[in-house]
PDB file of C-alpha atoms in Angstrom:
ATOM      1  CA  UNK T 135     143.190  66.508 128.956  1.00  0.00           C
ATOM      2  CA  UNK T 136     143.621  69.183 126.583  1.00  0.00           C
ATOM      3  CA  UNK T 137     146.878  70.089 124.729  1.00  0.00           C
ATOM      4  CA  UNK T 138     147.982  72.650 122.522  1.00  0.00           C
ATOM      5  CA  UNK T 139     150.719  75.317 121.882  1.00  0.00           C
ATOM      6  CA  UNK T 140     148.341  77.635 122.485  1.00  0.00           C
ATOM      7  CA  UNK T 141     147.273  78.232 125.618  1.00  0.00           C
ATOM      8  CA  UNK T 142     143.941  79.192 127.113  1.00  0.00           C
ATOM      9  CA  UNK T 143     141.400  79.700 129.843  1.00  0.00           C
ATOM     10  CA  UNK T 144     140.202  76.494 128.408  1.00  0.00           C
ATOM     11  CA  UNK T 145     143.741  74.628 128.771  1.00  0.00           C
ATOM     12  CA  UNK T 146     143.809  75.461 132.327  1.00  0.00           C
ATOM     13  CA  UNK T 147     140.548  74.279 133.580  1.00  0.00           C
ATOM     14  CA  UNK T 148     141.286  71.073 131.548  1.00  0.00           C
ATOM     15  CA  UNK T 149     144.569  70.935 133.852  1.00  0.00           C
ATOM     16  CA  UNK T 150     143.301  71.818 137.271  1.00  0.00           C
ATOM     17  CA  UNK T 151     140.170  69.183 136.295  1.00  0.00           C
ATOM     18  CA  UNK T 152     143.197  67.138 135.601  1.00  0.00           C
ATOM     19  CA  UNK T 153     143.438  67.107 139.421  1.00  0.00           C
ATOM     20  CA  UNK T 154     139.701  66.901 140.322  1.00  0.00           C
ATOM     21  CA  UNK T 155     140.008  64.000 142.047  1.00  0.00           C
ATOM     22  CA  UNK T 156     142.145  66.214 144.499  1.00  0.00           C
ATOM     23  CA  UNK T 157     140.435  69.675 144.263  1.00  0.00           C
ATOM     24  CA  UNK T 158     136.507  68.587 143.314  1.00  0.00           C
ATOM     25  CA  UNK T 159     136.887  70.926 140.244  1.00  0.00           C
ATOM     26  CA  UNK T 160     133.414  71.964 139.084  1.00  0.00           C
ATOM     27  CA  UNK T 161     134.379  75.887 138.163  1.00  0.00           C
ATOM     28  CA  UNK T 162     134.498  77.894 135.281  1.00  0.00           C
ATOM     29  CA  UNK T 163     137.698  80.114 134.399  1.00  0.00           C
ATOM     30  CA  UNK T 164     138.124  82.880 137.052  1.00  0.00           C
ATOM     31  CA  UNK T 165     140.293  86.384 136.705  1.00  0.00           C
ATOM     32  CA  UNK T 166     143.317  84.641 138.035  1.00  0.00           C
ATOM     33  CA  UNK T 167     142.982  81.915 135.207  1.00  0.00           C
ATOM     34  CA  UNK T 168     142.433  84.579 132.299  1.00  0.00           C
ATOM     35  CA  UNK T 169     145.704  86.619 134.316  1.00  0.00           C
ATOM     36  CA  UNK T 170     147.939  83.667 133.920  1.00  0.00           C
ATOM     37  CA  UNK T 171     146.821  83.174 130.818  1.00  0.00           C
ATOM     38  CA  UNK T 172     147.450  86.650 129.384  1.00  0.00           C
ATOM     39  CA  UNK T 173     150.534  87.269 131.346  1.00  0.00           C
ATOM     40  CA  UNK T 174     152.814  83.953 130.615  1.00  0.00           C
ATOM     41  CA  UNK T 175     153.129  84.683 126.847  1.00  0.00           C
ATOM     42  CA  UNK T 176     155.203  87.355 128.049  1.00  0.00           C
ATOM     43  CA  UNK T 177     158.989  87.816 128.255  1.00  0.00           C
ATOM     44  CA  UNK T 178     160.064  86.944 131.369  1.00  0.00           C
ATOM     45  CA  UNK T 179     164.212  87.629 131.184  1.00  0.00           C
ATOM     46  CA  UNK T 180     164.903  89.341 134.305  1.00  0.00           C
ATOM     47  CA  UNK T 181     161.823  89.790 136.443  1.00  0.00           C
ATOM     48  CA  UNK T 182     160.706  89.764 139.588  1.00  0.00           C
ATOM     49  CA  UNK T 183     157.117  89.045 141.627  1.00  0.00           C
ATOM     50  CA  UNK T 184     156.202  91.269 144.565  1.00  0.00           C
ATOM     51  CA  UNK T 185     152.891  90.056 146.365  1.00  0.00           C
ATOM     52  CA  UNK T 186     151.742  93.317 148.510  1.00  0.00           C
ATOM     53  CA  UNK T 187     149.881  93.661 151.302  1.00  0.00           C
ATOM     54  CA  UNK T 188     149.097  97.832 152.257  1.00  0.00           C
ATOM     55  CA  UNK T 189     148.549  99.271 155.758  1.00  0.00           C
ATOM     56  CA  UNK T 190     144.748  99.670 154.516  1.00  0.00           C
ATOM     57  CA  UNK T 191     143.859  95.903 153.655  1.00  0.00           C
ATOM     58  CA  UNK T 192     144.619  95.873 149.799  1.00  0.00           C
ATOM     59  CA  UNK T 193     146.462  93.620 148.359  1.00  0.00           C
ATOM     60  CA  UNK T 194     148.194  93.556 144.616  1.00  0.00           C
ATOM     61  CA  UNK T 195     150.495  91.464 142.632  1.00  0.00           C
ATOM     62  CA  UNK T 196     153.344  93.375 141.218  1.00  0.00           C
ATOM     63  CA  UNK T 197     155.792  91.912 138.080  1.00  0.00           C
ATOM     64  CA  UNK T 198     158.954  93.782 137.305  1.00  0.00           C
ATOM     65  CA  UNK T 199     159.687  93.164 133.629  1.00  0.00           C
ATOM     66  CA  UNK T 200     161.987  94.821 131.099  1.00  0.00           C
ATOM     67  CA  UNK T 201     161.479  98.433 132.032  1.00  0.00           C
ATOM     68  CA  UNK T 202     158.059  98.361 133.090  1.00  0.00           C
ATOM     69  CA  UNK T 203     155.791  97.013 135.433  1.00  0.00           C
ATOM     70  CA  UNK T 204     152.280  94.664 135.365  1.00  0.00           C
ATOM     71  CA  UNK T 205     149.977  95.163 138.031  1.00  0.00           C
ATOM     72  CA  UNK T 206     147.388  92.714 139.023  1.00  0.00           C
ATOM     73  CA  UNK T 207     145.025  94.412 140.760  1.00  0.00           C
ATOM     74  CA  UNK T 208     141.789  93.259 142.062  1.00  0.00           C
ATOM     75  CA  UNK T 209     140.289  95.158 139.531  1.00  0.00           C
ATOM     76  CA  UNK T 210     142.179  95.052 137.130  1.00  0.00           C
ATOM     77  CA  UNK T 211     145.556  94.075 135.330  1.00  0.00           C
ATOM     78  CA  UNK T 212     147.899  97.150 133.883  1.00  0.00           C
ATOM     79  CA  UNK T 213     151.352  97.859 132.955  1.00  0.00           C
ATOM     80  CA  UNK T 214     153.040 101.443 133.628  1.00  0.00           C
ATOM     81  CA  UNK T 215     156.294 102.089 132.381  1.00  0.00           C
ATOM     82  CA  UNK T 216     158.811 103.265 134.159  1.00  0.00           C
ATOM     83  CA  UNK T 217     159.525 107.414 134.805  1.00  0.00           C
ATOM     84  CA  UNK T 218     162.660 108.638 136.315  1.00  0.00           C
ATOM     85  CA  UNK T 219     162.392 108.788 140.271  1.00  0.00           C
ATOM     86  CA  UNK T 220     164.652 110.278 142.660  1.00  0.00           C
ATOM     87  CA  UNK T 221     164.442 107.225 144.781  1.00  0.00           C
ATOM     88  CA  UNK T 222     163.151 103.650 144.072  1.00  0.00           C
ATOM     89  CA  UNK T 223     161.749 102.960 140.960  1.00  0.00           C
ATOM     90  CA  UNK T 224     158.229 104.255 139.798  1.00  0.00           C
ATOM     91  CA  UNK T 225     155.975 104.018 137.253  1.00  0.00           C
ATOM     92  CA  UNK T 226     153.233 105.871 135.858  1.00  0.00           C
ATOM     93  CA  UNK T 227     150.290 106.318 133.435  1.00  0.00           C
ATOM     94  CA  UNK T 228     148.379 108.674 133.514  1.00  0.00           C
ATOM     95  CA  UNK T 229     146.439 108.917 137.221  1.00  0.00           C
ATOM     96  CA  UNK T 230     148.033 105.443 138.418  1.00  0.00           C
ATOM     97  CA  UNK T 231     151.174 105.906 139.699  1.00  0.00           C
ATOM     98  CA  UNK T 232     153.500 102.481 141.804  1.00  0.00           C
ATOM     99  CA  UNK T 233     156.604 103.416 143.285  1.00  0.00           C
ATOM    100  CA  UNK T 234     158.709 100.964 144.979  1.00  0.00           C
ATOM    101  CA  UNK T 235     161.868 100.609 147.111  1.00  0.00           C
ATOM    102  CA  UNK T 236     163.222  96.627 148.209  1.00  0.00           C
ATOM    103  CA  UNK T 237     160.166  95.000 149.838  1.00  0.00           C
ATOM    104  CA  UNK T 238     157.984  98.654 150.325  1.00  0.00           C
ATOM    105  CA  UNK T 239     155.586 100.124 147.643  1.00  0.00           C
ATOM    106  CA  UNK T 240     152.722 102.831 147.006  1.00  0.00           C
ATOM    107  CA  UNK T 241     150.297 102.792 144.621  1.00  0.00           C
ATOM    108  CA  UNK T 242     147.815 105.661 143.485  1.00  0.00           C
ATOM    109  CA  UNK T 243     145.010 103.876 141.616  1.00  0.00           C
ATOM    110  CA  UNK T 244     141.537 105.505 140.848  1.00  0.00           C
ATOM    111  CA  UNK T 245     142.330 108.395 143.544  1.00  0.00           C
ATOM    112  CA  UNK T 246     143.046 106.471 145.859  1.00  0.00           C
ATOM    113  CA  UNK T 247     146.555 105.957 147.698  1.00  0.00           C
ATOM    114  CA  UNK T 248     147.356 102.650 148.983  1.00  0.00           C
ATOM    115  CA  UNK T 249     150.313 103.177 151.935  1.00  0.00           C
ATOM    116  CA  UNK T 250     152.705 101.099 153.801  1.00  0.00           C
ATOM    117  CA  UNK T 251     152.754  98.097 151.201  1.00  0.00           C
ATOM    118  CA  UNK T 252     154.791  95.388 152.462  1.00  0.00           C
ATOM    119  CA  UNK T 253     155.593  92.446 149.862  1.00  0.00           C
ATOM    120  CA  UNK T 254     154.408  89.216 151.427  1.00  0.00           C
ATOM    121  CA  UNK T 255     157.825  86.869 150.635  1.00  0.00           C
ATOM    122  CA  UNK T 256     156.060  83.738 150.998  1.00  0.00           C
ATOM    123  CA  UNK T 257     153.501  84.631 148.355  1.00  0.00           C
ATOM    124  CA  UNK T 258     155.220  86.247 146.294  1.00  0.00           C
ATOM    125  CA  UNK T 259     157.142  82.719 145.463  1.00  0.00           C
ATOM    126  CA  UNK T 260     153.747  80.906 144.468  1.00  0.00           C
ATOM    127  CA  UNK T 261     152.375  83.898 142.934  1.00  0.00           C
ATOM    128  CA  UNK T 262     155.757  84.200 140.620  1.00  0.00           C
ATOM    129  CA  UNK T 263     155.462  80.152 139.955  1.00  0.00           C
ATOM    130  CA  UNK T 264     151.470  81.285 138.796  1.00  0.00           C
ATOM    131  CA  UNK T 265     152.735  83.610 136.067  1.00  0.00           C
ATOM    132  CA  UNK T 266     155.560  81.675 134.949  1.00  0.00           C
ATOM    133  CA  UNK T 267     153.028  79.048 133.814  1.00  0.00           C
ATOM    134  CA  UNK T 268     153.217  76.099 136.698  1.00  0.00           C
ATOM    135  CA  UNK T 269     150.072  74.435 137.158  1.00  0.00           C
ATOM    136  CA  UNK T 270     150.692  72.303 140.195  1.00  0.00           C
ATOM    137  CA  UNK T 271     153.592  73.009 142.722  1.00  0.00           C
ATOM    138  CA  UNK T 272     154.867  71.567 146.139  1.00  0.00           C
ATOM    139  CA  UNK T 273     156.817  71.911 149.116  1.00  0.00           C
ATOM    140  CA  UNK T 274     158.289  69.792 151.727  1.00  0.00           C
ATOM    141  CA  UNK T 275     161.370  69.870 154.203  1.00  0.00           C
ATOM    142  CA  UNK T 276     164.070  68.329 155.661  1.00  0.00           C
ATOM    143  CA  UNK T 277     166.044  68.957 153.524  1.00  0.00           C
ATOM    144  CA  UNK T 278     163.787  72.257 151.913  1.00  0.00           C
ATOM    145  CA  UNK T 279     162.568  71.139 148.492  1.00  0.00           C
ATOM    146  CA  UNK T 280     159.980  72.187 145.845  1.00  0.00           C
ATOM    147  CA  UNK T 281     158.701  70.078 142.826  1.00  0.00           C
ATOM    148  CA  UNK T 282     156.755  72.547 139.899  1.00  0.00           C
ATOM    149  CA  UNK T 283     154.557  70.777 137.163  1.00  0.00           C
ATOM    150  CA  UNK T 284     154.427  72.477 134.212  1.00  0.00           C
ATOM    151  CA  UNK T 285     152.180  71.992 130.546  1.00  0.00           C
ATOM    152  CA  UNK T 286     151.058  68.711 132.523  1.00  0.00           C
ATOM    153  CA  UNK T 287     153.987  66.890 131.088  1.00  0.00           C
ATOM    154  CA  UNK T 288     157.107  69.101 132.635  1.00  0.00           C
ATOM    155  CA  UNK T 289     158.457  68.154 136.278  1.00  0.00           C
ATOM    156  CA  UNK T 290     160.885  69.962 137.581  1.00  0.00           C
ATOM    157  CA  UNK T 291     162.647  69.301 141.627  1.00  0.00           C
ATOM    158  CA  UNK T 292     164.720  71.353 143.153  1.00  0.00           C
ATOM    159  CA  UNK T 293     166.079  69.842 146.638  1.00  0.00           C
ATOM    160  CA  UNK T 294     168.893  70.240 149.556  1.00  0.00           C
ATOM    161  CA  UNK T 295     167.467  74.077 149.976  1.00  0.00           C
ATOM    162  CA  UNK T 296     167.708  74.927 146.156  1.00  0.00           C
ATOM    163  CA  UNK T 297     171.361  73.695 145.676  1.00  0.00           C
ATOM    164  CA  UNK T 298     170.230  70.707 143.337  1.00  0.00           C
ATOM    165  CA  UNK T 299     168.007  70.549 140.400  1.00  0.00           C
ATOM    166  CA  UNK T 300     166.199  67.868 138.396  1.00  0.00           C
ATOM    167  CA  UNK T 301     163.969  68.060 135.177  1.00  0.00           C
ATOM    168  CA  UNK T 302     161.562  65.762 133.860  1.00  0.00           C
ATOM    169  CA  UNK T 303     159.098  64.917 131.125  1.00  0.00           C
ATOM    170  CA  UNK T 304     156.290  62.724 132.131  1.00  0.00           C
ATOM    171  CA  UNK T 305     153.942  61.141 130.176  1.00  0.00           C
ATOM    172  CA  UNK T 306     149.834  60.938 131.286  1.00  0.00           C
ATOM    173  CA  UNK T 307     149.265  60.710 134.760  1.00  0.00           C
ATOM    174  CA  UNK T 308     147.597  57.507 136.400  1.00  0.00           C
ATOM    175  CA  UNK T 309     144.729  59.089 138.403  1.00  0.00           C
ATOM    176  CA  UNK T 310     142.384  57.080 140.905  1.00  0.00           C
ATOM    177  CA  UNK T 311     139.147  59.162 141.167  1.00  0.00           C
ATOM    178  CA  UNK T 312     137.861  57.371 143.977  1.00  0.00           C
ATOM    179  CA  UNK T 313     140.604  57.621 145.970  1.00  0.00           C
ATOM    180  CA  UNK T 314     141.370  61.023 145.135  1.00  0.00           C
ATOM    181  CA  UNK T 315     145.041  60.005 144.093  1.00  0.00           C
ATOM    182  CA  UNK T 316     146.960  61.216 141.158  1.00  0.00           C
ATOM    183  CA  UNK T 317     150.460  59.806 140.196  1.00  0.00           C
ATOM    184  CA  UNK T 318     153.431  60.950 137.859  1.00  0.00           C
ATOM    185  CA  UNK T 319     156.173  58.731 136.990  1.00  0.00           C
ATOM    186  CA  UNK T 320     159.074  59.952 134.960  1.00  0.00           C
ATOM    187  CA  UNK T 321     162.892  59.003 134.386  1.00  0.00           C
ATOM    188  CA  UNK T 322     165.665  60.917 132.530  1.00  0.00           C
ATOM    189  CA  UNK T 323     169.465  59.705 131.566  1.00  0.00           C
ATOM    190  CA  UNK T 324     170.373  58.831 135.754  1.00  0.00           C
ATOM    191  CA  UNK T 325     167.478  59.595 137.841  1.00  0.00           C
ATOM    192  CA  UNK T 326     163.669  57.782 137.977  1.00  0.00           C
ATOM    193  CA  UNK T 327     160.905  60.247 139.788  1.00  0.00           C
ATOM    194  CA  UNK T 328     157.792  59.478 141.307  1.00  0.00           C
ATOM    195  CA  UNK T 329     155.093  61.706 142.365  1.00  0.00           C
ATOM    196  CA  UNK T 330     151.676  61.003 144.419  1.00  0.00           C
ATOM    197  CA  UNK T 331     149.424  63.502 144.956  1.00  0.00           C
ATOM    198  CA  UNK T 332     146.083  62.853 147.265  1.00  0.00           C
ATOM    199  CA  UNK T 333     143.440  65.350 147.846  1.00  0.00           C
ATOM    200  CA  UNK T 334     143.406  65.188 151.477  1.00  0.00           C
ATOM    201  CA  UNK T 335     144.422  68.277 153.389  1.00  0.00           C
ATOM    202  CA  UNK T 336     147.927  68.959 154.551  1.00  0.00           C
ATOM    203  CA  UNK T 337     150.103  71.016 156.880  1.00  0.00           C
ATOM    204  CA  UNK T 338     153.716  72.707 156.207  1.00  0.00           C
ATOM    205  CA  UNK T 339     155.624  71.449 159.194  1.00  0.00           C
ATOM    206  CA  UNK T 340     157.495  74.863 159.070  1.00  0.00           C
ATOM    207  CA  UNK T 341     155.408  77.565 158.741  1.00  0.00           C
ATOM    208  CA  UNK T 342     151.923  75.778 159.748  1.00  0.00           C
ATOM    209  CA  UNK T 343     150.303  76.632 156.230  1.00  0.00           C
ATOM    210  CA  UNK T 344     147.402  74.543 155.160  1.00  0.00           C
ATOM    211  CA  UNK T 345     147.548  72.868 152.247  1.00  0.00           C
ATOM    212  CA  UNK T 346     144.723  71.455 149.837  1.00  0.00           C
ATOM    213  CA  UNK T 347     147.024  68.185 148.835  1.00  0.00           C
ATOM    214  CA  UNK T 348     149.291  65.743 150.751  1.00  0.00           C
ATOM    215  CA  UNK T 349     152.481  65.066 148.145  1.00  0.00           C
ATOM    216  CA  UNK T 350     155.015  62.301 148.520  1.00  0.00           C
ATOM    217  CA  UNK T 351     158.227  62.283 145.976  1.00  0.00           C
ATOM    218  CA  UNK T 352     160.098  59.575 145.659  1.00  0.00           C
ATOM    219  CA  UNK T 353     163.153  60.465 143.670  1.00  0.00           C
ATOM    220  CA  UNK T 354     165.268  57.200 143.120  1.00  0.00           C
ATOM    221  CA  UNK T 355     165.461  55.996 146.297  1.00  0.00           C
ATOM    222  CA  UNK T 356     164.541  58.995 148.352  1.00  0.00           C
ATOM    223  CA  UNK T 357     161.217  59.450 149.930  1.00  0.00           C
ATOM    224  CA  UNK T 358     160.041  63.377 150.193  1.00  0.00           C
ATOM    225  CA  UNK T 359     157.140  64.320 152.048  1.00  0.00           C
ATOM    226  CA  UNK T 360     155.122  67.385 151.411  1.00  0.00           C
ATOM    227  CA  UNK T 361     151.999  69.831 150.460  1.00  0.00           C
ATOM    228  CA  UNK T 362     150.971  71.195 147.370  1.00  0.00           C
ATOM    229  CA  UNK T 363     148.334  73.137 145.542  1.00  0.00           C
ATOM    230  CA  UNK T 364     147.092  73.680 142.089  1.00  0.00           C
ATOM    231  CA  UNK T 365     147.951  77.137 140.909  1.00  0.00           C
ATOM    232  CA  UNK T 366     145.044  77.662 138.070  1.00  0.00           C
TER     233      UNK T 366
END
């Protein structure tokens, strides 16, 4: 596995191959690897990720950042700044033009207006964990929890519906190619943390969302059952 300070298309095929055994990795950097990649060096002090979904079929990824917005468009990625609006907030350059007010937005891009853009809660969490840099992340319930892996080496739980919080370094994981598993083990000053992910397809027993991993976090003494995914 690769590691550096810097980080690159490169670094995250080396860490999703680092879950081949779960994902059969055998491609080369795509537009949402060389988005991550651009976008994490960024400041990210008070932001927020919208994940849009228009009345016409297009979808966009929207980050509010510092006075400005990026844009990840299926074409392309942009930032506007932001231009005074009698209602909402909107930004422009030039032709492109994104206004948006709570979870509704427009967007003008290349003459064409996209209408009736409704942010997609649900993805906008995973698609705000993508740009903040986590490479692997997971969900389970009862209570709700959510485990983020981060640089390959960072861990980080959150359980009881967000109210709790633990953070990790781990060293190398033990992987088992032929049985598709890949473990994590890591302790700080009071708690010890487990983590198995298999490659074997798994369903949220909330919403019904498929899943390309089955997770199981043992934290202590605690068993936590879940899916995850690898984010780049």
């Amino acid at each position: 596995m690769v590691k550096t300070t810097k980080r690159t298309s490169v670094i995250f095929i080396s860490l999703t191959c680092a879950f081949a055994v779960l994902l059969a990795c055998t491609r080369t950097a795509t537009r949402d690897d060389r988005r991550a990649v651009s976008y994490q060096q960024q400041d990210q002090t008070d932001s927020k990720t919208y994940a849009y979904e228009c009345g016409d079929g297009y979808r966009f990824i929207a980050r509010h950042q510092n006075g400005k917005v990026w844009l990840f468009l299926p074409e392309k990625t942009i930032s506007l700044p932001h231009v005074p609006s009698g209602s909402g907030a909107k930004y422009r350059e030039g032709q492109i033009v994104y206004w948006s007010k709570r979870d509704e937005a427009l967007l003008e891009f290349k003459y064409v207006k996209h209408s009736k853009c409704k942010n997609n809660k649900a993805a906008a969490i995973w698609e705000d964990a993508k740009l903040r840099g986590v490479d692997f992340r997971a969900v389970g319930n009862g209570p709700g929890w959510n485990l983020e892996i981060i640089d390959s080496h960072k861990i980080v739980f959150v359980s009881n519906y967000g109210q709790t919080r633990y953070a990790f370094i781990t060293t190398e994981p033990s992987i088992d190619t032929q049985a598709r598993t890949t473990v994590y083990t890591a302790q700080n000053d009071k708690h010890k943390l487990s983590v198995k992910v298999v490659g074997r397809g798994c369903r949220d027993t909330m919403s019904g969302e498929a899943f390309e991993t089955n997770v199981t976090v043992i934290l202590d003494t605690r068993k936590y059952q879940g899916c995850g995914k690898a984010l780049h």
